[in-house]
């Protein structure tokens, strides 16, 4: 036994005082789903007793509820536009003490170096940030990513204590077809003790069995209560997602019952920094669930213990002896506003204020300088022309606040043999510019639903290969926007008449900001305000929506640097039928 364990046992038996005792709190017991009024005894960052205890230090909870630290069961930190050390600050302020992350975005840009950067940055913060290894780099062969990761590449990370397994297996067809490399990743990481996450977007209930047979035990892509029940019936963990674009909680909640709740947890998946600061994270999921009528103690259990058990995190998810002392205080079990937050018994948030001295700066990460720069050819306006032989073509139809799109067959304006965007009919041009290997690829298509009246919007965040994607009302502004992002090393931009209206540079891999989370959030708000002046649809986030129009493993019609992609056919498709 270690000296620490001996001390913990002695303090648990009241043979010596604890390091810290939390008194006068109302503890949420996630095992029995009841409220306990008792002391919490802590030694070396672990809870050693619930009851009546004495300690060398005493903290007065002043009657507040004490909840286990919230757990985000699936999140891409890069999608917040922040590096881990800034993401952790925002998360902790909202009572989220643990995140299970998938560095899929940076891995598609920078491969193993990108993963090492994320793990290294996460290790430096007072928060539990676990890594699930990206399963699909690249996602498909129908796009150009910055790297390729094999089963051997991924296995090198399994010795890291913060690595839990294999992240969302996105290419369902590769699993169903028993693709050799895909099966190797699943089987070898599973054999190494890893958990395997799923991604069953658009998969019919009759076809779902492929995933659990392959050892995949979770899914976060259900968008209806029927899909949710189908996953629960097969024994999968249902990850209830509420992010910036994908907002599925209200639709899935009817599937959560006393019989099914223990297999349910909450995730954000992709959530931008401005929404994290204003709405929150998993605390936002709790508020929505309780508002929809879910019992608060059941919701808390889902957001803590269930998520911990899903990933085999045996000492997380509860305020109980033998568990890590991660918890937060709140005055109400309806708003779940975190006033004070503790990690391993250390107070990291006091009266709503973060202890900034506990966090590193981005410059301290040794892998930052190894991330690759933008590597694309110079762009000309001529490259954005979209030749058409007829006016009856395939059009990407946006569904607000959904990752899913529809395929339209529509008549579009054609002038001098090329597509001409129509403001009146909301038919805009979209382009994806390859930015990793100077291939010169530019995929061109037509999109409906943005309602852009002038100018162009562009971003270097485009799932999952993260080439530059731009939507616009004219070729000149599209070329200017894309070229400006290449010059900056990545970012998000709004332009009109060849002028930059607003911009958020994302110099870390073209995905994350070097600024503080407050500065990043403010620049993003100005960027969205600029987009609004150009007339974009206020019903959804234009930049995050734009970034998902390139995600080929989500139905229905998407676009990559190689052209239009049909999810149903799972192949590139010609714009002209």
Coordinates of C-alpha atoms in Angstrom, one line a residue:
X1 CA 0.0 0.0 0.0
X2 CA 1.1 3.6 -0.7
X3 CA 1.4 6.1 2.1
X4 CA -1.4 8.1 0.5
X5 CA -3.8 5.1 0.6
X6 CA -2.8 4.4 4.2
X7 CA -3.6 8.0 5.1
X8 CA -6.9 7.8 3.3
X9 CA -7.9 4.6 5.1
X10 CA -7.0 6.0 8.5
X11 CA -8.9 9.2 7.8
X12 CA -11.9 7.2 6.6
X13 CA -11.9 5.4 9.9
X14 CA -11.5 8.7 11.8
X15 CA -8.1 7.6 13.2
X16 CA -6.6 10.9 11.8
X17 CA -8.0 14.1 10.5
X18 CA -8.7 14.6 6.8
X19 CA -6.9 17.2 4.8
X20 CA -10.1 19.0 4.0
X21 CA -13.7 18.7 5.2
X22 CA -16.6 20.2 3.4
X23 CA -19.4 21.0 5.9
X24 CA -23.0 22.3 5.7
X25 CA -23.6 21.0 2.2
X26 CA -26.5 19.1 0.6
X27 CA -24.8 16.2 -1.2
X28 CA -26.5 14.8 -4.3
X29 CA -26.1 11.0 -4.0
X30 CA -26.2 9.7 -7.6
X31 CA -26.4 6.1 -6.5
X32 CA -29.6 6.3 -4.5
X33 CA -30.8 9.6 -6.1
X34 CA -31.3 11.4 -2.8
X35 CA -30.0 14.4 -0.9
X36 CA -27.7 13.9 2.0
X37 CA -26.8 16.4 4.6
X38 CA -23.3 15.4 5.7
X39 CA -19.6 16.3 5.8
X40 CA -17.3 15.3 2.9
X41 CA -13.8 14.3 4.1
X42 CA -11.0 14.6 1.6
X43 CA -7.4 13.3 1.7
X44 CA -4.9 13.6 -1.1
X45 CA -7.6 14.6 -3.6
X46 CA -9.8 11.6 -2.8
X47 CA -13.1 11.5 -0.9
X48 CA -12.6 9.2 2.1
X49 CA -15.9 9.7 4.0
X50 CA -19.4 11.0 4.0
X51 CA -20.7 11.7 7.5
X52 CA -19.3 13.5 10.5
X53 CA -15.6 14.3 10.1
X54 CA -12.8 16.6 11.4
X55 CA -10.2 18.1 9.2
X56 CA -7.1 20.2 9.1
X57 CA -9.0 22.6 6.8
X58 CA -12.7 23.2 6.7
X59 CA -14.8 24.7 3.9
X60 CA -18.4 25.9 4.7
X61 CA -20.8 25.0 1.8
X62 CA -23.4 27.3 3.4
X63 CA -26.3 25.1 2.5
X64 CA -25.5 24.7 -1.2
X65 CA -26.1 21.6 -3.1
X66 CA -22.9 19.6 -3.8
X67 CA -23.0 17.8 -7.2
X68 CA -20.4 15.5 -8.7
X69 CA -18.4 17.3 -11.4
X70 CA -20.2 17.1 -14.7
X71 CA -18.9 14.9 -17.5
X72 CA -19.1 15.7 -21.2
X73 CA -19.0 12.3 -22.8
X74 CA -18.1 13.3 -26.3
X75 CA -16.6 16.6 -27.4
X76 CA -14.2 17.9 -30.0
X77 CA -12.3 20.6 -28.2
X78 CA -11.1 22.2 -31.4
X79 CA -14.7 22.9 -32.4
X80 CA -14.9 25.4 -29.5
X81 CA -12.2 27.3 -31.4
X82 CA -10.0 27.0 -28.3
X83 CA -7.0 25.0 -27.3
X84 CA -7.5 22.7 -24.3
X85 CA -6.0 25.1 -21.7
X86 CA -8.7 27.8 -22.7
X87 CA -11.5 25.2 -23.2
X88 CA -10.8 24.0 -19.6
X89 CA -11.4 27.5 -18.2
X90 CA -14.8 27.8 -19.7
X91 CA -15.8 24.2 -18.8
X92 CA -14.8 24.6 -15.1
X93 CA -16.8 27.8 -14.8
X94 CA -19.9 25.6 -15.7
X95 CA -19.2 22.8 -13.3
X96 CA -17.8 20.5 -16.0
X97 CA -14.7 18.8 -14.5
X98 CA -14.3 16.0 -17.0
X99 CA -14.4 15.8 -20.8
X100 CA -13.9 12.8 -23.0
X101 CA -12.5 14.3 -26.2
X102 CA -11.8 13.3 -29.7
X103 CA -9.0 15.3 -31.3
X104 CA -10.3 14.3 -34.7
X105 CA -10.1 17.8 -36.1
X106 CA -6.4 18.5 -35.4
X107 CA -5.5 14.9 -36.3
X108 CA -6.9 15.3 -39.8
X109 CA -4.7 18.4 -40.1
X110 CA -1.5 17.3 -38.3
X111 CA -1.8 13.6 -37.6
X112 CA 0.2 12.2 -34.6
X113 CA 1.7 15.7 -33.9
X114 CA -1.8 17.1 -33.6
X115 CA -2.8 14.5 -31.1
X116 CA 0.4 15.0 -29.1
X117 CA -0.3 18.7 -29.0
X118 CA -3.8 18.2 -27.6
X119 CA -2.7 15.6 -25.0
X120 CA 0.2 17.8 -23.9
X121 CA -1.9 20.9 -23.6
X122 CA -4.6 19.1 -21.7
X123 CA -2.2 17.6 -19.2
X124 CA -1.2 21.1 -18.0
X125 CA -4.7 22.1 -16.8
X126 CA -6.6 21.3 -13.5
X127 CA -9.3 19.4 -15.3
X128 CA -9.8 15.7 -16.3
X129 CA -9.4 15.7 -20.1
X130 CA -9.4 12.2 -21.6
X131 CA -8.6 11.3 -25.2
X132 CA -10.4 8.9 -27.6
X133 CA -8.1 8.3 -30.5
X134 CA -9.5 9.5 -33.9
X135 CA -10.7 6.5 -35.9
X136 CA -11.1 8.1 -39.3
X137 CA -8.1 10.0 -40.5
X138 CA -9.0 10.6 -43.3
X139 CA -12.7 10.1 -43.0
X140 CA -13.1 8.8 -46.5
X141 CA -11.1 8.6 -49.7
X142 CA -13.4 11.2 -51.3
X143 CA -11.6 14.2 -49.7
X144 CA -8.0 15.4 -49.0
X145 CA -6.9 15.5 -45.4
X146 CA -3.6 16.6 -44.0
X147 CA -2.6 13.2 -42.6
X148 CA -3.4 9.5 -42.4
X149 CA -3.4 7.4 -39.2
X150 CA -3.1 3.7 -39.2
X151 CA -3.9 1.2 -36.4
X152 CA -0.1 1.1 -35.7
X153 CA 0.0 4.9 -35.4
X154 CA -2.9 4.9 -32.9
X155 CA -1.6 2.1 -30.8
X156 CA 1.4 4.1 -29.9
X157 CA -0.9 6.4 -27.8
X158 CA -2.5 3.6 -25.8
X159 CA 0.2 3.8 -23.2
X160 CA -0.9 7.3 -22.3
X161 CA -2.9 7.3 -19.0
X162 CA -5.4 9.8 -20.4
X163 CA -6.2 7.8 -23.6
X164 CA -9.3 5.7 -23.2
X165 CA -9.9 4.1 -26.6
X166 CA -11.1 4.7 -30.1
X167 CA -13.3 7.7 -30.9
X168 CA -16.4 7.7 -33.0
X169 CA -16.1 5.1 -35.8
X170 CA -17.7 7.2 -38.5
X171 CA -17.4 5.1 -41.5
X172 CA -20.2 2.6 -40.9
X173 CA -19.8 1.2 -44.3
X174 CA -16.2 0.3 -43.7
X175 CA -17.2 -1.7 -40.6
X176 CA -20.1 -3.4 -42.4
X177 CA -17.8 -4.2 -45.3
X178 CA -15.1 -5.5 -42.9
X179 CA -12.5 -3.1 -44.2
X180 CA -9.2 -4.5 -43.1
X181 CA -7.7 -1.3 -41.7
X182 CA -10.9 -0.2 -39.9
X183 CA -11.4 -3.6 -38.3
X184 CA -7.7 -3.6 -37.3
X185 CA -8.2 -0.3 -35.4
X186 CA -11.2 -1.5 -33.6
X187 CA -9.9 -5.0 -32.7
X188 CA -6.4 -3.9 -31.7
X189 CA -7.4 -1.0 -29.5
X190 CA -10.2 -3.1 -28.0
X191 CA -7.6 -5.8 -27.2
X192 CA -5.5 -3.1 -25.5
X193 CA -8.4 -2.4 -23.2
X194 CA -9.8 0.6 -25.0
X195 CA -13.5 1.6 -25.3
X196 CA -14.9 2.0 -28.8
X197 CA -17.2 4.9 -29.7
X198 CA -19.8 4.7 -32.5
X199 CA -21.3 7.1 -35.0
X200 CA -24.4 5.7 -36.6
X201 CA -25.8 8.7 -38.4
X202 CA -28.6 7.8 -40.8
X203 CA -28.3 4.0 -40.1
X204 CA -31.6 2.1 -40.0
X205 CA -32.4 0.1 -36.9
X206 CA -32.2 -3.1 -38.9
X207 CA -28.6 -2.4 -39.7
X208 CA -27.4 -1.2 -36.3
X209 CA -26.3 -4.7 -35.0
X210 CA -23.1 -4.3 -37.0
X211 CA -21.8 -1.9 -34.4
X212 CA -22.3 -3.8 -31.1
X213 CA -21.0 -7.0 -32.8
X214 CA -17.9 -5.1 -33.7
X215 CA -17.5 -4.0 -30.0
X216 CA -18.9 -0.5 -30.4
X217 CA -21.0 0.5 -27.4
X218 CA -22.0 4.1 -27.9
X219 CA -23.7 6.4 -30.3
X220 CA -24.3 10.2 -30.3
X221 CA -26.0 10.5 -33.7
X222 CA -29.6 9.6 -32.9
X223 CA -31.9 12.5 -33.9
X224 CA -35.4 11.0 -32.9
X225 CA -36.8 9.1 -30.0
X226 CA -37.4 6.1 -32.3
X227 CA -33.6 6.1 -33.2
X228 CA -32.8 6.5 -29.5
X229 CA -34.9 3.5 -28.5
X230 CA -33.4 1.4 -31.2
X231 CA -29.9 2.0 -29.8
X232 CA -31.0 1.4 -26.2
X233 CA -32.7 -1.8 -27.2
X234 CA -29.4 -3.1 -28.5
X235 CA -27.6 -2.2 -25.3
X236 CA -25.7 0.8 -26.7
X237 CA -25.1 3.9 -24.5
X238 CA -27.3 6.7 -25.8
X239 CA -25.3 9.9 -26.0
X240 CA -27.8 12.8 -25.9
X241 CA -26.3 15.6 -27.9
X242 CA -26.9 19.3 -27.5
X243 CA -24.3 21.4 -29.3
X244 CA -24.3 24.5 -31.5
X245 CA -25.7 23.0 -34.7
X246 CA -26.9 19.6 -33.6
X247 CA -29.6 20.1 -30.9
X248 CA -31.1 16.7 -30.3
X249 CA -32.0 16.7 -26.6
X250 CA -35.7 17.7 -26.8
X251 CA -36.3 15.0 -29.5
X252 CA -34.5 12.3 -27.7
X253 CA -35.7 12.9 -24.1
X254 CA -38.9 10.8 -24.5
X255 CA -36.7 7.7 -24.8
X256 CA -35.3 8.4 -21.3
X257 CA -37.3 6.4 -18.8
X258 CA -36.7 4.8 -15.4
X259 CA -35.9 1.6 -17.4
X260 CA -33.5 3.2 -19.9
X261 CA -31.9 6.2 -18.1
X262 CA -28.8 4.3 -16.8
X263 CA -27.7 3.9 -20.4
X264 CA -28.0 7.6 -21.2
X265 CA -25.6 10.4 -20.9
X266 CA -25.1 14.0 -22.2
X267 CA -22.6 15.3 -24.8
X268 CA -22.0 18.5 -26.6
X269 CA -20.0 17.1 -29.5
X270 CA -19.4 20.5 -31.2
X271 CA -20.1 23.7 -29.5
X272 CA -18.6 27.1 -30.3
X273 CA -17.0 29.4 -27.6
X274 CA -19.8 32.0 -27.8
X275 CA -22.4 29.4 -27.0
X276 CA -20.2 27.9 -24.2
X277 CA -19.9 31.3 -22.5
X278 CA -23.6 32.2 -22.8
X279 CA -25.4 28.9 -22.7
X280 CA -22.9 26.7 -20.9
X281 CA -22.0 23.1 -21.5
X282 CA -23.4 20.0 -19.8
X283 CA -25.0 22.3 -17.3
X284 CA -27.1 23.6 -20.2
X285 CA -28.2 20.0 -21.0
X286 CA -29.3 19.7 -17.4
X287 CA -31.3 22.9 -17.5
X288 CA -33.0 21.9 -20.7
X289 CA -33.8 18.3 -19.5
X290 CA -35.2 19.5 -16.2
X291 CA -37.3 22.1 -18.0
X292 CA -38.7 19.3 -20.2
X293 CA -39.8 17.5 -17.0
X294 CA -36.9 15.1 -16.3
X295 CA -36.3 14.5 -12.6
X296 CA -33.3 16.7 -11.6
X297 CA -31.6 13.8 -9.7
X298 CA -32.0 11.5 -12.6
X299 CA -30.6 14.1 -15.0
X300 CA -27.6 14.6 -12.7
X301 CA -27.0 10.9 -12.6
X302 CA -26.9 10.9 -16.4
X303 CA -24.5 13.8 -16.5
X304 CA -22.1 12.2 -14.0
X305 CA -22.2 8.6 -12.9
X306 CA -23.6 7.2 -16.2
X307 CA -20.9 9.0 -18.3
X308 CA -18.1 7.8 -16.0
X309 CA -19.4 4.2 -16.1
X310 CA -19.7 4.3 -19.9
X311 CA -15.9 4.9 -20.2
X312 CA -14.8 2.9 -17.2
X313 CA -13.8 5.9 -15.1
X314 CA -14.1 4.1 -11.8
X315 CA -13.2 7.0 -9.5
X316 CA -15.2 9.7 -11.2
X317 CA -18.9 10.6 -11.4
X318 CA -20.0 10.6 -7.7
X319 CA -19.5 12.3 -4.4
X320 CA -18.7 9.2 -2.4
X321 CA -15.8 7.5 -0.6
X322 CA -13.2 6.1 -3.0
X323 CA -14.1 8.7 -5.6
X324 CA -11.9 11.7 -6.7
X325 CA -12.9 14.9 -5.0
X326 CA -14.4 16.6 -8.1
X327 CA -17.6 18.5 -7.4
X328 CA -19.3 21.8 -7.6
X329 CA -21.6 23.8 -5.5
X330 CA -24.9 25.3 -6.7
X331 CA -27.8 27.0 -5.0
X332 CA -30.5 25.5 -7.1
X333 CA -31.2 22.1 -8.8
X334 CA -32.9 23.9 -11.7
X335 CA -30.4 26.5 -12.9
X336 CA -27.3 24.5 -11.9
X337 CA -25.2 27.6 -11.8
X338 CA -21.7 26.6 -10.5
X339 CA -20.6 29.0 -7.7
X340 CA -17.6 27.0 -6.5
X341 CA -15.7 24.1 -8.2
X342 CA -13.2 21.6 -6.8
X343 CA -10.9 19.3 -8.7
X344 CA -9.1 16.6 -6.6
X345 CA -10.0 18.6 -3.6
X346 CA -8.5 21.8 -4.9
X347 CA -10.8 24.8 -5.4
X348 CA -10.4 26.0 -8.9
X349 CA -13.5 28.3 -9.0
X350 CA -14.4 30.5 -6.0
X351 CA -17.6 32.5 -6.0
X352 CA -17.8 32.2 -9.7
X353 CA -14.2 33.4 -10.3
X354 CA -11.6 31.1 -12.0
X355 CA -8.1 30.7 -10.5
X356 CA -6.2 31.8 -13.6
X357 CA -2.9 31.2 -12.0
X358 CA -3.5 27.4 -12.3
X359 CA -3.4 27.5 -16.1
X360 CA -0.5 27.7 -18.6
X361 CA -0.2 29.9 -21.6
X362 CA -0.4 28.5 -25.1
X363 CA 3.3 29.3 -25.8
X364 CA 4.4 26.7 -23.2
X365 CA 3.3 23.8 -25.4
X366 CA 6.3 22.1 -27.0
X367 CA 4.3 20.7 -29.9
X368 CA 2.8 24.1 -31.0
X369 CA 5.7 24.9 -33.3
X370 CA 5.4 21.5 -35.0
X371 CA 1.9 22.0 -36.3
X372 CA 1.9 22.5 -40.1
X373 CA 1.1 25.8 -41.8
X374 CA -1.4 26.4 -44.6
X375 CA -0.1 24.8 -47.8
X376 CA -2.3 25.7 -50.7
X377 CA -1.8 27.1 -54.2
X378 CA -2.5 30.8 -54.9
X379 CA -6.1 31.3 -55.9
X380 CA -7.6 33.2 -58.9
X381 CA -11.1 34.3 -59.3
X382 CA -11.4 32.2 -62.5
X383 CA -11.0 29.0 -60.4
X384 CA -14.4 29.7 -58.8
X385 CA -16.4 29.5 -62.0
X386 CA -18.8 26.7 -62.1
X387 CA -19.5 25.5 -65.7
X388 CA -22.9 24.0 -66.3
X389 CA -24.2 22.4 -69.5
X390 CA -27.8 22.6 -68.3
X391 CA -29.7 24.4 -65.6
X392 CA -31.3 21.4 -63.9
X393 CA -28.8 20.4 -61.2
X394 CA -28.3 19.0 -57.7
X395 CA -28.4 21.6 -54.9
X396 CA -27.4 21.2 -51.2
X397 CA -30.4 22.2 -49.0
X398 CA -29.5 23.3 -45.5
X399 CA -31.7 22.1 -42.6
X400 CA -31.4 24.7 -39.8
X401 CA -29.7 23.4 -36.6
X402 CA -29.0 20.0 -38.1
X403 CA -25.9 18.3 -39.5
X404 CA -28.1 16.6 -42.0
X405 CA -28.8 18.2 -45.4
X406 CA -31.2 17.4 -48.2
X407 CA -30.5 16.9 -51.9
X408 CA -32.6 19.1 -54.1
X409 CA -33.0 18.9 -57.9
X410 CA -33.5 22.5 -58.9
X411 CA -33.4 24.9 -61.9
X412 CA -30.6 27.4 -61.4
X413 CA -29.5 30.5 -63.3
X414 CA -26.8 29.9 -66.0
X415 CA -25.0 32.7 -67.8
X416 CA -22.3 32.2 -70.4
X417 CA -22.2 28.5 -69.6
X418 CA -21.6 29.1 -65.8
X419 CA -23.7 29.1 -62.7
X420 CA -24.8 32.6 -61.6
X421 CA -25.8 32.9 -57.9
X422 CA -29.3 34.1 -57.3
X423 CA -30.0 36.2 -54.2
X424 CA -33.7 36.1 -55.0
X425 CA -33.9 32.4 -55.1
X426 CA -31.3 31.9 -52.3
X427 CA -29.0 29.9 -54.6
X428 CA -25.4 30.5 -53.6
X429 CA -22.1 29.1 -54.7
X430 CA -20.1 27.0 -52.3
X431 CA -16.4 26.0 -52.8
X432 CA -14.0 23.8 -50.9
X433 CA -10.3 24.6 -51.4
X434 CA -7.7 22.0 -50.5
X435 CA -5.1 23.4 -48.1
X436 CA -2.8 20.6 -47.0
X437 CA -0.8 19.4 -50.0
X438 CA -1.1 22.0 -52.8
X439 CA -3.2 19.7 -55.0
X440 CA -5.0 22.6 -56.4
X441 CA -8.4 20.9 -55.8
X442 CA -11.4 23.1 -55.6
X443 CA -14.8 21.4 -55.2
X444 CA -17.7 23.6 -56.4
X445 CA -21.4 23.3 -55.8
X446 CA -24.6 25.1 -55.1
X447 CA -26.3 25.6 -51.7
X448 CA -29.7 26.8 -50.6
X449 CA -30.7 28.1 -47.2
X450 CA -28.0 30.7 -46.2
X451 CA -30.0 33.7 -47.4
X452 CA -26.8 35.6 -48.0
X453 CA -27.6 38.8 -49.8
X454 CA -24.0 40.0 -50.6
X455 CA -20.4 39.1 -50.1
X456 CA -19.0 35.9 -48.8
X457 CA -18.3 33.8 -45.7
X458 CA -15.3 31.5 -45.3
X459 CA -13.8 29.2 -42.7
X460 CA -10.8 26.9 -42.4
X461 CA -12.8 24.8 -40.0
X462 CA -14.5 22.3 -42.3
X463 CA -15.2 18.8 -41.0
X464 CA -13.4 16.6 -41.1
X465 CA -10.5 17.3 -43.4
X466 CA -10.5 21.0 -42.6
X467 CA -9.9 22.4 -46.0
X468 CA -11.2 26.0 -46.6
X469 CA -14.9 26.2 -47.4
X470 CA -16.5 29.4 -48.6
X471 CA -20.0 30.4 -49.6
X472 CA -20.7 33.6 -51.5
X473 CA -22.9 35.7 -53.8
X474 CA -20.1 36.4 -56.2
X475 CA -16.7 34.9 -57.2
X476 CA -14.6 37.9 -56.4
X477 CA -15.5 38.0 -52.8
X478 CA -15.2 34.2 -52.5
X479 CA -11.7 34.4 -53.9
X480 CA -10.8 37.3 -51.6
X481 CA -12.1 35.5 -48.5
X482 CA -10.3 32.2 -49.1
X483 CA -7.0 33.9 -50.0
X484 CA -7.2 36.0 -46.9
X485 CA -7.6 32.9 -44.7
X486 CA -4.6 31.3 -46.4
X487 CA -2.6 34.4 -45.6
X488 CA -3.6 34.4 -41.9
X489 CA -2.9 30.7 -41.4
X490 CA -6.6 29.9 -41.0
X491 CA -9.7 31.4 -39.4
X492 CA -13.2 32.6 -40.1
X493 CA -14.1 35.7 -42.2
X494 CA -16.9 37.8 -43.6
X495 CA -16.2 40.0 -46.6
X496 CA -18.1 42.3 -48.9
X497 CA -16.9 44.1 -52.1
X498 CA -13.3 43.0 -51.6
X499 CA -13.2 44.2 -48.0
X500 CA -12.8 42.4 -44.7
X501 CA -15.8 43.1 -42.5
X502 CA -14.7 40.9 -39.6
X503 CA -12.3 38.1 -39.0
X504 CA -11.3 35.6 -36.3
X505 CA -7.7 34.2 -36.9
X506 CA -7.3 30.6 -36.0
X507 CA -3.5 30.1 -36.2
X508 CA -3.3 26.8 -34.3
X509 CA -3.7 24.3 -37.1
X510 CA -6.2 26.6 -38.8
X511 CA -8.7 25.4 -36.1
X512 CA -8.0 27.1 -32.8
X513 CA -7.3 30.6 -31.6
X514 CA -4.2 31.9 -29.8
X515 CA -6.3 34.4 -27.9
X516 CA -8.0 34.0 -24.5
X517 CA -11.4 32.5 -24.5
X518 CA -12.9 35.9 -23.7
X519 CA -11.2 37.6 -26.7
X520 CA -12.0 34.7 -29.0
X521 CA -15.7 34.9 -28.0
X522 CA -15.8 38.6 -28.6
X523 CA -14.2 38.3 -32.1
X524 CA -16.7 35.5 -32.9
X525 CA -19.6 37.7 -31.9
X526 CA -18.4 40.5 -34.1
X527 CA -17.9 38.0 -36.9
X528 CA -21.5 36.7 -36.6
X529 CA -22.8 40.3 -36.4
X530 CA -21.0 41.0 -39.7
X531 CA -22.5 37.9 -41.3
X532 CA -25.9 39.2 -40.1
X533 CA -25.4 42.4 -42.0
X534 CA -24.9 40.3 -45.1
X535 CA -28.4 38.8 -44.6
X536 CA -27.6 35.3 -43.4
X537 CA -30.4 33.2 -42.0
X538 CA -30.7 34.1 -38.3
X539 CA -32.1 30.6 -37.5
X540 CA -28.7 28.9 -37.3
X541 CA -25.0 29.6 -36.8
X542 CA -23.7 30.3 -40.3
X543 CA -20.1 29.4 -39.7
X544 CA -20.6 26.1 -37.9
X545 CA -23.3 25.2 -40.5
X546 CA -20.8 26.0 -43.3
X547 CA -18.2 23.9 -41.6
X548 CA -20.4 20.8 -41.6
X549 CA -21.4 21.0 -45.3
X550 CA -18.2 19.2 -46.0
X551 CA -18.8 16.2 -43.6
X552 CA -19.4 13.4 -46.0
X553 CA -20.4 10.7 -43.5
X554 CA -23.6 12.6 -42.6
X555 CA -26.6 12.5 -44.9
X556 CA -27.4 13.6 -47.5
X557 CA -25.6 15.8 -50.1
X558 CA -22.3 17.3 -49.0
X559 CA -19.2 18.7 -50.7
X560 CA -15.4 18.1 -50.5
X561 CA -12.4 19.4 -52.3
X562 CA -13.1 16.7 -54.8
X563 CA -16.7 17.7 -55.5
X564 CA -20.2 16.9 -54.5
X565 CA -20.7 13.7 -52.4
X566 CA -23.8 11.6 -52.1
X567 CA -24.2 9.9 -48.7
X568 CA -26.8 7.4 -50.1
X569 CA -24.5 6.3 -52.9
X570 CA -21.4 6.9 -50.7
X571 CA -19.5 8.3 -53.6
X572 CA -18.8 11.5 -55.4
X573 CA -21.6 12.6 -57.7
X574 CA -21.9 14.9 -60.6
X575 CA -23.8 18.2 -60.1
X576 CA -25.6 17.7 -63.3
X577 CA -28.0 14.7 -63.1

